[in-house]
Coordinates of C-alpha atoms and ligand atoms in Angstrom, one line a residue:
X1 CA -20.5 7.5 19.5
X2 CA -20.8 8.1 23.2
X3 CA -22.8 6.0 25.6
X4 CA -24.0 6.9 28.8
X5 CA -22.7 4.6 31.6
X6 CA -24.0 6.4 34.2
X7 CA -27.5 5.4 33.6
X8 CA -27.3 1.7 33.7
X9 CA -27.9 0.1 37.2
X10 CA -25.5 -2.4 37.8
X11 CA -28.0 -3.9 40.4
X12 CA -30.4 -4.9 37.3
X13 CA -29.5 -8.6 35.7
X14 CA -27.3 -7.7 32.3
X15 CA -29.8 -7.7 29.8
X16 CA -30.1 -10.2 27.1
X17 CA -30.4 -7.9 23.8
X18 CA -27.8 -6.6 22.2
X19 CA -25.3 -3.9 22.2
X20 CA -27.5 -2.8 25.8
X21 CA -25.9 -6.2 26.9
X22 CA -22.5 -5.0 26.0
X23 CA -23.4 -1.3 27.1
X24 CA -24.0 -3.0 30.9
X25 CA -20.6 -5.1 30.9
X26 CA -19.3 -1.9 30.1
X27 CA -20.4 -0.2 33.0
X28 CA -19.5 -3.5 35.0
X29 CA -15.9 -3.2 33.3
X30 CA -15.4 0.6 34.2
X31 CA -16.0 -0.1 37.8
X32 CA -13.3 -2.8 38.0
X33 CA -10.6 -0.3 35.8
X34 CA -11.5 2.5 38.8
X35 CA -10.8 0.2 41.6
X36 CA -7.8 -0.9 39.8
X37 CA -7.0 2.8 39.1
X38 CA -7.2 3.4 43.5
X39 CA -4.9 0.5 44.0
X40 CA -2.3 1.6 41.6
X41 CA -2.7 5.1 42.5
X42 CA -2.6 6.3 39.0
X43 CA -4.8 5.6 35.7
X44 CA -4.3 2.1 34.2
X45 CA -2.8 2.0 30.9
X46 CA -3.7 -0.8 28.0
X47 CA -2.3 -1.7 24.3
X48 CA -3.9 -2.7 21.5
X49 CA -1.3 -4.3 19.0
X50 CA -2.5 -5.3 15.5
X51 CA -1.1 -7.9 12.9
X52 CA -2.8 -9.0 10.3
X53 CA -5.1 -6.7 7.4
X54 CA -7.5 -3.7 7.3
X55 CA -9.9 -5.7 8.8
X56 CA -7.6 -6.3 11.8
X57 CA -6.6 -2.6 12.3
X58 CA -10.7 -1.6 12.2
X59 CA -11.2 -4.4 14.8
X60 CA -8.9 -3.3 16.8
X61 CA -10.3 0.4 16.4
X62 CA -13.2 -1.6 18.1
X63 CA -10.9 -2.8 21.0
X64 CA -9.7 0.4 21.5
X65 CA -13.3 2.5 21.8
X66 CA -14.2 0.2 24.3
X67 CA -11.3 -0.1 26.4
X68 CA -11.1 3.9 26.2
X69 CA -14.9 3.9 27.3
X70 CA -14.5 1.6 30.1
X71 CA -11.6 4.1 31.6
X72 CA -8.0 2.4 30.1
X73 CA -5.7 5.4 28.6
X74 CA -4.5 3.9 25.7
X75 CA 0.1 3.8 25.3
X76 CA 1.7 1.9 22.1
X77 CA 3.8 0.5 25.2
X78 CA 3.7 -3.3 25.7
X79 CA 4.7 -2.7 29.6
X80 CA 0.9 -1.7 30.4
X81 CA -2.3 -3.0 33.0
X82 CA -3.9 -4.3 29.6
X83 CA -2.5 -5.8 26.3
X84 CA -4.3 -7.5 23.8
X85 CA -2.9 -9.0 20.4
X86 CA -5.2 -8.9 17.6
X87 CA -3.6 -11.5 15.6
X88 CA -3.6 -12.9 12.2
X89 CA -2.9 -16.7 11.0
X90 CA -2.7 -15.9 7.2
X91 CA 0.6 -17.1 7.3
X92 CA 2.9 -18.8 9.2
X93 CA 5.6 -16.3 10.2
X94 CA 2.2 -14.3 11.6
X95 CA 1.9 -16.8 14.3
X96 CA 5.6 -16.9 15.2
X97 CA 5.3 -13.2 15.8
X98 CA 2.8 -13.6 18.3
X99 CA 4.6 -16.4 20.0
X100 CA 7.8 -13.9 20.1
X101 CA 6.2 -11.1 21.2
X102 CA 3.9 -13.4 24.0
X103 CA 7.5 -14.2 26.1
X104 CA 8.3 -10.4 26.3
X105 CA 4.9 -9.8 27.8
X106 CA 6.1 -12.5 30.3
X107 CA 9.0 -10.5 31.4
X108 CA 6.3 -7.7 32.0
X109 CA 3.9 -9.7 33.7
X110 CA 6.2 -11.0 36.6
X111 CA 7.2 -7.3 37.5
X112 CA 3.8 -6.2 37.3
X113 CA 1.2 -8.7 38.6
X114 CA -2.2 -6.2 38.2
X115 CA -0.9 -7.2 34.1
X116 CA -3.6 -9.1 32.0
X117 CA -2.8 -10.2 29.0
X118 CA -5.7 -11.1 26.3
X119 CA -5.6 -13.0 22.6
X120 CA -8.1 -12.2 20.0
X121 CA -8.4 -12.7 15.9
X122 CA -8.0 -15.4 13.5
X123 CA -5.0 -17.2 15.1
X124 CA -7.5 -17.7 17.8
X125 CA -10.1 -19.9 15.6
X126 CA -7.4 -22.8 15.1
X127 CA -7.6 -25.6 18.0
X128 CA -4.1 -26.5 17.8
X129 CA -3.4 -23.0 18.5
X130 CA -5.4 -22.4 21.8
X131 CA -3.7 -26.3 22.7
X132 CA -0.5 -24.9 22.7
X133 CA -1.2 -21.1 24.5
X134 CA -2.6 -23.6 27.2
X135 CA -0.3 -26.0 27.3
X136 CA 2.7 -23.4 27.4
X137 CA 1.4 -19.9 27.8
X138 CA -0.5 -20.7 31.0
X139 CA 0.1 -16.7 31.4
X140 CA -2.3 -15.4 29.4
X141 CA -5.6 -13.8 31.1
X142 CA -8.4 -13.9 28.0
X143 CA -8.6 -15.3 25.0
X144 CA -11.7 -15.1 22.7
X145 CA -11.9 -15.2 18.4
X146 CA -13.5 -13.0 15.6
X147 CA -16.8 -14.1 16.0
X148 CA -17.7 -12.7 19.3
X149 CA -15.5 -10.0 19.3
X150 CA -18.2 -7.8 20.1
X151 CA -19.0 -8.9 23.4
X152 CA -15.6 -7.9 24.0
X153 CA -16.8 -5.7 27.2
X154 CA -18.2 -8.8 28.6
X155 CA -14.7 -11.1 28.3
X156 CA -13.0 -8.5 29.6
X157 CA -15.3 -8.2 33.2
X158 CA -15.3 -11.8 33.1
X159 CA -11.7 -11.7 33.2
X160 CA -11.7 -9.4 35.9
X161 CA -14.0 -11.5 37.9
X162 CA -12.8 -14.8 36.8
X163 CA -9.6 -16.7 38.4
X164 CA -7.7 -18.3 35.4
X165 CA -7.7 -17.9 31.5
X166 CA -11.1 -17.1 29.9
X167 CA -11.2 -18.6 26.7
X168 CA -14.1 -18.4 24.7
X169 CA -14.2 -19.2 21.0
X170 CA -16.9 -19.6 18.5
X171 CA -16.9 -21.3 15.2
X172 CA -19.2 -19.3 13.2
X173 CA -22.1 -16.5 13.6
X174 CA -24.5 -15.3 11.5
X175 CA -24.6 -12.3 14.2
X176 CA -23.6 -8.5 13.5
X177 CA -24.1 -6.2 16.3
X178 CA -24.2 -2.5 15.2
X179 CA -23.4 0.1 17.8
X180 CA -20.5 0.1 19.7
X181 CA -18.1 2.3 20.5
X182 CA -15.3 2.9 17.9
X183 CA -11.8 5.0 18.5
X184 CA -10.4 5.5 14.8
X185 CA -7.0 6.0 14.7
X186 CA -7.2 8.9 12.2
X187 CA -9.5 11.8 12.6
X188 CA -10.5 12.0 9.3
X189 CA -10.0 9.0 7.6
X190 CA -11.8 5.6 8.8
X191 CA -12.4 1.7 7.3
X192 CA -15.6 0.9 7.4
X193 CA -16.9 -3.2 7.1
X194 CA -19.5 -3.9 4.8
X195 CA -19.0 -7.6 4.7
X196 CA -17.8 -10.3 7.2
X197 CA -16.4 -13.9 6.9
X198 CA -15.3 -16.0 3.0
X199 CA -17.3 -18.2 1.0
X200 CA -14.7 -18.7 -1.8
X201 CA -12.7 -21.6 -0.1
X202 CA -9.1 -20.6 -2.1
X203 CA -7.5 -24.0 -1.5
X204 CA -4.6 -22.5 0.5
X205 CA -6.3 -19.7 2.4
X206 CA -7.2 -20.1 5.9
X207 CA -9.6 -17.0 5.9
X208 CA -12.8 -19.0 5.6
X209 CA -12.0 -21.0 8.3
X210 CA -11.6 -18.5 11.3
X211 CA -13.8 -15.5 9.8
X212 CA -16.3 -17.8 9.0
X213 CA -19.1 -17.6 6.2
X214 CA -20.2 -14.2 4.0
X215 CA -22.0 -12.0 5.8
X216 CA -23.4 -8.7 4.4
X217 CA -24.2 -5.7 6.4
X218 CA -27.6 -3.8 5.7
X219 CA -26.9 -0.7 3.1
X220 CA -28.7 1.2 5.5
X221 CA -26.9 0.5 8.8
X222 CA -23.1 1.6 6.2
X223 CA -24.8 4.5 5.1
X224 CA -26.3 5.4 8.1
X225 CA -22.6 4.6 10.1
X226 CA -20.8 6.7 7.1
X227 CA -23.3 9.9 7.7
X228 CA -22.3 9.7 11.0
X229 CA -18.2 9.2 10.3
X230 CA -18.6 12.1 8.0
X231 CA -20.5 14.4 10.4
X232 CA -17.4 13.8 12.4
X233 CA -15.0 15.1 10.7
X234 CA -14.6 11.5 8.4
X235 CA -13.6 12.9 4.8
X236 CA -12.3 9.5 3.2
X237 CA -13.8 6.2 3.8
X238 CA -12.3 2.1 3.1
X239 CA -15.0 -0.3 2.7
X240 CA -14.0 -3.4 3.6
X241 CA -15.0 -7.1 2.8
X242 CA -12.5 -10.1 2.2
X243 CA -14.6 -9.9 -1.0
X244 CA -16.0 -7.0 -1.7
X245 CA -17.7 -8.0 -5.1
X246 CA -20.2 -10.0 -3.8
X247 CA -21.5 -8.2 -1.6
X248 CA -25.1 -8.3 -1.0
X249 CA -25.3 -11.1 -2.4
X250 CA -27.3 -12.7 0.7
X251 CA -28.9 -9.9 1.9
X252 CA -33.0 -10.2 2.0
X253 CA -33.4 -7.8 -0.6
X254 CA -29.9 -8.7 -2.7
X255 CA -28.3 -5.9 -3.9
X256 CA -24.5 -5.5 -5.4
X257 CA -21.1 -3.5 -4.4
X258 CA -22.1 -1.5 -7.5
X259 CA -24.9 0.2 -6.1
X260 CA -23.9 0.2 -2.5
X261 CA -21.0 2.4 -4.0
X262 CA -23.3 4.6 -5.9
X263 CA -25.7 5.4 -2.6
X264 CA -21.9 6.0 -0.8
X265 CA -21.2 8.4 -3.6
X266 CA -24.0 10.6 -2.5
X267 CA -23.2 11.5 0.9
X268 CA -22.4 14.9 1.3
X269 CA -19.6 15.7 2.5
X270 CA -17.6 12.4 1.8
X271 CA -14.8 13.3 -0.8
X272 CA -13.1 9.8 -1.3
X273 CA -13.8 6.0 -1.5
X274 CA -11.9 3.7 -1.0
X275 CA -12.3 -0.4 -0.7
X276 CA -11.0 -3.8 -0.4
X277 CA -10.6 -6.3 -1.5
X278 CA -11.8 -7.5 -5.3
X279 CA -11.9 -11.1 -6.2
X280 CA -11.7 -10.8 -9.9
X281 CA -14.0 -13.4 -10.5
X282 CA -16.7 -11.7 -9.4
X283 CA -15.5 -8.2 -10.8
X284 CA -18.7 -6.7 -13.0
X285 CA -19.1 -4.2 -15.3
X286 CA -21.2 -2.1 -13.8
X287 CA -18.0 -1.5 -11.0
X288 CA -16.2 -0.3 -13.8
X289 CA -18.5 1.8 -15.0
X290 CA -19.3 3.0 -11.3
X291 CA -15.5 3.8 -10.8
X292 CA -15.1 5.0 -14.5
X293 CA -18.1 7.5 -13.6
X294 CA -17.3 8.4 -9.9
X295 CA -15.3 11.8 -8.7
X296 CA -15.0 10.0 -5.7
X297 CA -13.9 6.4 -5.8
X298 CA -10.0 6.4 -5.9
X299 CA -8.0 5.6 -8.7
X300 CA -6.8 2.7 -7.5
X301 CA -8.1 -1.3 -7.6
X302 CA -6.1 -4.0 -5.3
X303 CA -7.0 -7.4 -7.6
X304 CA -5.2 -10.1 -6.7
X305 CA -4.3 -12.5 -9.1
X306 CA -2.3 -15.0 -7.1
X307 CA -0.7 -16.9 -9.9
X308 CA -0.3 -16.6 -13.9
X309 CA -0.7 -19.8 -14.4
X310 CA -3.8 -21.7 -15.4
X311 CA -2.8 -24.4 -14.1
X312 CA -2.0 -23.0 -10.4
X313 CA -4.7 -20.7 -10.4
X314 CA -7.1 -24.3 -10.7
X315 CA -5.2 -25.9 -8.0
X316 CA -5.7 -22.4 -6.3
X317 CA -9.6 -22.8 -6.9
X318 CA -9.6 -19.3 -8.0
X319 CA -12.5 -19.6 -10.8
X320 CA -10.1 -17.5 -13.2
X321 CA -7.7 -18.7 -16.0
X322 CA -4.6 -16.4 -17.3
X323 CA -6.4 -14.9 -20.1
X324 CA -9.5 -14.1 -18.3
X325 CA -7.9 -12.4 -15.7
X326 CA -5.8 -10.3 -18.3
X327 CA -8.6 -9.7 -20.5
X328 CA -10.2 -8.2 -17.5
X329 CA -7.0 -6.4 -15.9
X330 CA -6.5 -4.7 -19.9
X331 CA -10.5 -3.5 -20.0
X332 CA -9.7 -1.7 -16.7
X333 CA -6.7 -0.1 -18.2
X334 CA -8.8 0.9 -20.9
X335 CA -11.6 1.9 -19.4
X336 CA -9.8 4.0 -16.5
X337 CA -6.3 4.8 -18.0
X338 CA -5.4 6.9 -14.7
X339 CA -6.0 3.6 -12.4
X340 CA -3.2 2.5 -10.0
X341 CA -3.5 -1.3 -10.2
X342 CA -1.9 -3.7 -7.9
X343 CA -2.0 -6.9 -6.7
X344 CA -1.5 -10.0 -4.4
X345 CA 1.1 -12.8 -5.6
X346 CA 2.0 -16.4 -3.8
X347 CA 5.2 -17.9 -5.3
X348 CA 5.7 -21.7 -4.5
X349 CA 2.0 -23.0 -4.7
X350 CA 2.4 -27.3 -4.6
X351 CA 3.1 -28.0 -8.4
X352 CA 4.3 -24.4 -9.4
X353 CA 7.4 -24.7 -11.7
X354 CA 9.7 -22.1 -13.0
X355 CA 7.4 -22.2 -16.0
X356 CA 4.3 -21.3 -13.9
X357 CA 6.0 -18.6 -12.2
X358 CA 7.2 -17.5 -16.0
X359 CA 3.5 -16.9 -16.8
X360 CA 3.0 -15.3 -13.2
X361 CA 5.8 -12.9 -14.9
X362 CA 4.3 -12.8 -18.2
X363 CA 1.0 -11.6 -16.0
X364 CA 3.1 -9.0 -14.4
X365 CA 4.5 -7.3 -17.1
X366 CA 1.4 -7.3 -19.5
X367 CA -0.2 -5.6 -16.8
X368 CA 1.8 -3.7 -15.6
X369 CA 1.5 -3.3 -11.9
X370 CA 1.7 -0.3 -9.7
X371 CA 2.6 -2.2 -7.2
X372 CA 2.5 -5.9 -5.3
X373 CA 2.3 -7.9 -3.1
X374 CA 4.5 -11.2 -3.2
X375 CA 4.9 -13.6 -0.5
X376 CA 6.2 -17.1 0.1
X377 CA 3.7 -19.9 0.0
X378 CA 2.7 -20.9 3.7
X379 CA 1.5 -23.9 4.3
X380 CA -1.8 -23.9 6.2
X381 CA -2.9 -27.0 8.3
X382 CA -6.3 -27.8 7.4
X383 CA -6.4 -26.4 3.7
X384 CA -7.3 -28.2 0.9
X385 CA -3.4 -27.0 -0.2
X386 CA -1.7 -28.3 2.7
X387 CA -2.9 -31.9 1.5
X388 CA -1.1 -31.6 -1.5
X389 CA 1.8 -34.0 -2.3
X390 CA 4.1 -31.7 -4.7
X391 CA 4.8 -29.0 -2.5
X392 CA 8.0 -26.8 -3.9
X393 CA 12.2 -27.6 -2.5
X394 CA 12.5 -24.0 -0.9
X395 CA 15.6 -23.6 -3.1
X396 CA 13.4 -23.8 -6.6
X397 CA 10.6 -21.0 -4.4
X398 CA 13.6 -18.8 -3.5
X399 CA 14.5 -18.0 -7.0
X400 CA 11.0 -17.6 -8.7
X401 CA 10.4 -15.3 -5.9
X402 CA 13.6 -13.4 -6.2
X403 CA 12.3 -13.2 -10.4
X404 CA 8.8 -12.2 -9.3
X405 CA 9.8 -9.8 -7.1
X406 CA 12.4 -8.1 -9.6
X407 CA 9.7 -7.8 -12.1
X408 CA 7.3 -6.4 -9.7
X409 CA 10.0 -3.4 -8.5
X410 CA 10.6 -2.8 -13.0
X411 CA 6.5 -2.4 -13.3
X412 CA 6.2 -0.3 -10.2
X413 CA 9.0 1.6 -11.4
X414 CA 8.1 2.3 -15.0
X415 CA 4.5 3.3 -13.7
X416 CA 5.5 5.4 -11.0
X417 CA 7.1 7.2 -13.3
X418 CA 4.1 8.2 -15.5
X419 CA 2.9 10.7 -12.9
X420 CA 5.9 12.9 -12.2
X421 CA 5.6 16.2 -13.5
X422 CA 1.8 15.9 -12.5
X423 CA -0.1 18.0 -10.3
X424 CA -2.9 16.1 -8.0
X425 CA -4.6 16.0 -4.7
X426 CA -3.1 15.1 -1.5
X427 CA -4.6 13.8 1.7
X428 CA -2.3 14.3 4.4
X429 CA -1.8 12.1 6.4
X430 CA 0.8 12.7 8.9
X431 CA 4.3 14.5 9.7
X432 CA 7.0 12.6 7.9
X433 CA 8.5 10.1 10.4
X434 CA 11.9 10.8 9.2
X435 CA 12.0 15.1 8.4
X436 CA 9.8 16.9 10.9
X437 CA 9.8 19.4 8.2
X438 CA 7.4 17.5 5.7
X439 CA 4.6 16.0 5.7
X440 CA 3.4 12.6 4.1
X441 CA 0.1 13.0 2.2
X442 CA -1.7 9.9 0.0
X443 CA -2.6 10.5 -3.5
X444 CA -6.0 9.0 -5.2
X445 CA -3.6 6.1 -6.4
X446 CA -2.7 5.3 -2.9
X447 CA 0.9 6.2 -3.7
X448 CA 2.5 8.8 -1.2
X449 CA 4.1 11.7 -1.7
X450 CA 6.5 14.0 1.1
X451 CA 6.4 17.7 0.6
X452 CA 6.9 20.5 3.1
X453 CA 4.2 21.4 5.4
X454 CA 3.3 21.6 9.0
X455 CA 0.6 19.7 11.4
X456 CA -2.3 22.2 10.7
X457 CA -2.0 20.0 7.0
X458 CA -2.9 17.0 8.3
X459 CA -6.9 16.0 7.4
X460 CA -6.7 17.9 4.6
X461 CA -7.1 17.4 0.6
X462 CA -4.3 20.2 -0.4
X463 CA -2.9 20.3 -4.4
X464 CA 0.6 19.3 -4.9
X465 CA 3.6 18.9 -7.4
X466 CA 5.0 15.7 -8.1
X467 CA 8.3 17.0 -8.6
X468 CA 10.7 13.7 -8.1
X469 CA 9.8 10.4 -8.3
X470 CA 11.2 7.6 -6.0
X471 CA 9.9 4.4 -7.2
X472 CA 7.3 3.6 -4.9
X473 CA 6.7 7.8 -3.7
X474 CA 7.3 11.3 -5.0
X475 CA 9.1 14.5 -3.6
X476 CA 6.7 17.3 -4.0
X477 CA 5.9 20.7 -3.2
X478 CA 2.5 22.3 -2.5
X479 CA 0.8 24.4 -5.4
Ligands
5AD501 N1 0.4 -18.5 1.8 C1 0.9 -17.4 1.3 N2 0.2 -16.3 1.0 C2 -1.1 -16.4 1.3 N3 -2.1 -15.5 1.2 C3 -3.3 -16.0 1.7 N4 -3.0 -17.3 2.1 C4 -1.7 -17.5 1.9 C5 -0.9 -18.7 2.1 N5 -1.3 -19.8 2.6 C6 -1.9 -14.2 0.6 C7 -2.8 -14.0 -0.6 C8 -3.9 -13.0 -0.1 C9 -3.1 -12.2 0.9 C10 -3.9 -11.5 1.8 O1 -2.3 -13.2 1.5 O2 -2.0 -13.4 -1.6 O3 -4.4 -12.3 -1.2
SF4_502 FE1 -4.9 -12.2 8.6 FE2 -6.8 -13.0 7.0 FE3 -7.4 -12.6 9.5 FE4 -6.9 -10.5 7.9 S1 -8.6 -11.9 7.7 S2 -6.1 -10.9 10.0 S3 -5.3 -11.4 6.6 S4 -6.0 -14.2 8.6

């Protein structure tokens, strides 16, 4: 999308509807970053860093068409005129990045003073967090969270007009603002967001708290954005939602993820679906039967299932006991025997014992996953979980999570195996970071495969060999 800046006086008041309001700060922006760009004598450069999920890394595609449009150039360098952490606060170690990496920018700062430094994402909702980056990161220019993130072109003049640290933080909207610049980071692939913000309230998860409540975008306004992606050069598309099965849910005229997938199916041109992320509760048949039907969605469905045990998974508030969950995981098997299944896993929920994480096991290996995440619990201040009294001796967490993990890496490995041999499609995605020689391309079950091939590849759905399988990718050759 490309707006024209030069039409917009900067002598008119900044209107009050939006994007135009944004469009105007954008114009007010661009002439700051050109007097900037006179007194350094050379183009200011800016960062975008992202931590965090899918949702982070298309938000920060958001940052980074806006900075781009106001006049930045963009380096992966840390040392520029602009950095901005897009942060997460899922778990703790998250956090304690962002507090490592804010002391380097520092060092930067003091060398160059024309520096600003900005904060954004969910770290940024928690009060105790904005205490301490005022208390002891007095350095840092803007702050501002994930509900206003598009008015991200007004912060940033404000910034530039503004003595001291901007900080402005909301804690909830019912707001989506369509139109604004976007800079994906790969040509022909792209997220898309269908959904905003959590009403599920998993009693360790801090996602409802700074993304705020469900919010569904219009069908019309994804379609409409996905036309346009693919008329770009856009041939495979990730819809994303922190719960993606009830979507629509609260639209005005309600509608479900099952049909908004079938009206995506139909754009020409489009060759592959992707989303995330499932709650299983809310999984329906009629998504299986889309998927089952579709030549486009991929075969692969991220459903986390957080613990095996019924017990936990109450604790959890997850709506789902052991069997259900299985008895849903095995239909899918059934249904769609080429799937790629994988999942999400927290070891060390308050009250898990080595027998919970035993039916967490028992979980794993019945169904077999293709692959998984497993983390540590992380205790989150103002979840219902952090209130708990039995939280788990690290010692006891450190050995079902060594178990959970080995059983992950056997299932992985045992299904990985199942498609050597095989002959399937291949979006390439990039050269190989280690062997200029190959390329990496993704198949339908999200699993990669390295083959030989040059840059002209990349963006492209080519046919390969899975000639030698490595566990969690193949070796392949094209055919
Ligand atoms: N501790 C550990 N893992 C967590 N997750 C969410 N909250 C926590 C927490 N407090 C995990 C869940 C979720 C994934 C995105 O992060 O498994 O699915
Ligand atoms: Fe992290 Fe959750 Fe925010 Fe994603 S939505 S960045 S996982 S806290």
């Amino acid at each position: 999308m490309k707006i024209d800046l030069e039409q917009i006086s900067l002598s008119d008041q900044a209107p009050s509807a939006e994007p135009q309001r944004q469009y105007y700060f954008m114009a007010r922006a661009r002439e700051h970053v050109r007097g900037l760009e006179k007194k350094l004598g050379r183009r200011p450069v800016c960062c975008v860093t992202t931590f965090g999920c899918q949702m982070n890394a298309r938000d920060s595609e958001k940052l980074v068409g806006i900075l781009e449009t106001v006049g930045y150039e963009i380096t992966e360098n840390e040392n520029a005129d602009f950095v901005i952490f897009n942060t997460c606060t899922v778990r703790d170690n998250a956090n304690q990045r962002v507090y490592g990496r804010l002391g380097a920018l520092n060092g930067y700062k003091r060398r160059n003073p024309h520096m600003k430094i900005a904060l954004c994402g969910c770290m940024m909702q928690e009060s105790a967090v904005i205490d301490k980056l005022k208390k002891s990161y007095g350095f840092v220019d803007l702050i501002f969270g994930t509900h206003n993130i598009y008015k991200f072109a007004e912060l940033l003049t404000a910034c530039f007009e503004r003595e001291g640290m901007v900080i402005d933080i909301w804690q909830d909207t019912d707001k989506i603002v369509e139109d604004l610049p976007v800079e994906r980071k790969y040509p022909f692939k792209s997220g898309i967001n269908i959904m905003f913000g959590c009403n599920n309230f998993c009693s360790y998860c801090i996602v409802p708290y700074v993304r705020g409540r469900e919010r569904s975008r219009e069908p019309g306004d994804i379609i409409r954005e996905i036309e346009e992606l693919v008329a770009d050069g856009v041939i495979e598309v990730m819809l994303l939602g922190q719960n993606v099965n009830s979507y629509g849910k609260n639209l005005k005229n309600p509608t479900t993820f099952a049909q908004l997938l079938r009206q995506v199916e139909k754009i020409e041109g489009l060759k592959r679906i992707r989303f995330m992320t499932s709650h299983p509760k809310d999984l329906s048949e009629e998504l299986i039967q889309v998927m089952k039907e579709s030549n486009k969605i991929c075969r692969h469905l991220h459903l986390p299932l957080q613990s095996g045990s019924t017990k936990i998974l109450k604790g959890m508030n997850r709506c789902y006991t052991k069997e259900q969950y299985l008895e849903l995981a095995l239909r899918i098997r059934k249904e769609i025997p080429d799937i790629s299944l994988t999942t999400d896993i927290i070891v060390g929920f308050p009250g898990e014992t080595m027998e919970d994480a035993e039916d967490t096991m028992d979980v794993i290996r019945k169904v077999k996953y293709d692959n998984a995440f497993t983390f540590i619990y992380s205790k989150r201040t103002g979840t219902p979980a952090a209130a708990m009294e039995n939280q788990v001796a690290k010692e006891q967490v450190k050995e079902a999570f060594d178990r959970v993990l080995k059983a992950v890496q056997e299932t992985a490995k045992e299904q990985a195996a199942r498609y050597q041999g095989q002959i399937q499609e291949a979006l390439v995605e990039e050269i190989n970071e280690n062997d200029p020689t190959l390329v990496t391309g993704r198949l339908s079950n999200n699993m990669l495969v390295h083959f030989p091939g040059g840059a002209s590849l990349i963006g492209q759905l080519v046919r390969v060999s899975l000639d030698q399988c490595h566990g969690f990718y193949y070796m392949g050759r094209m055919v």
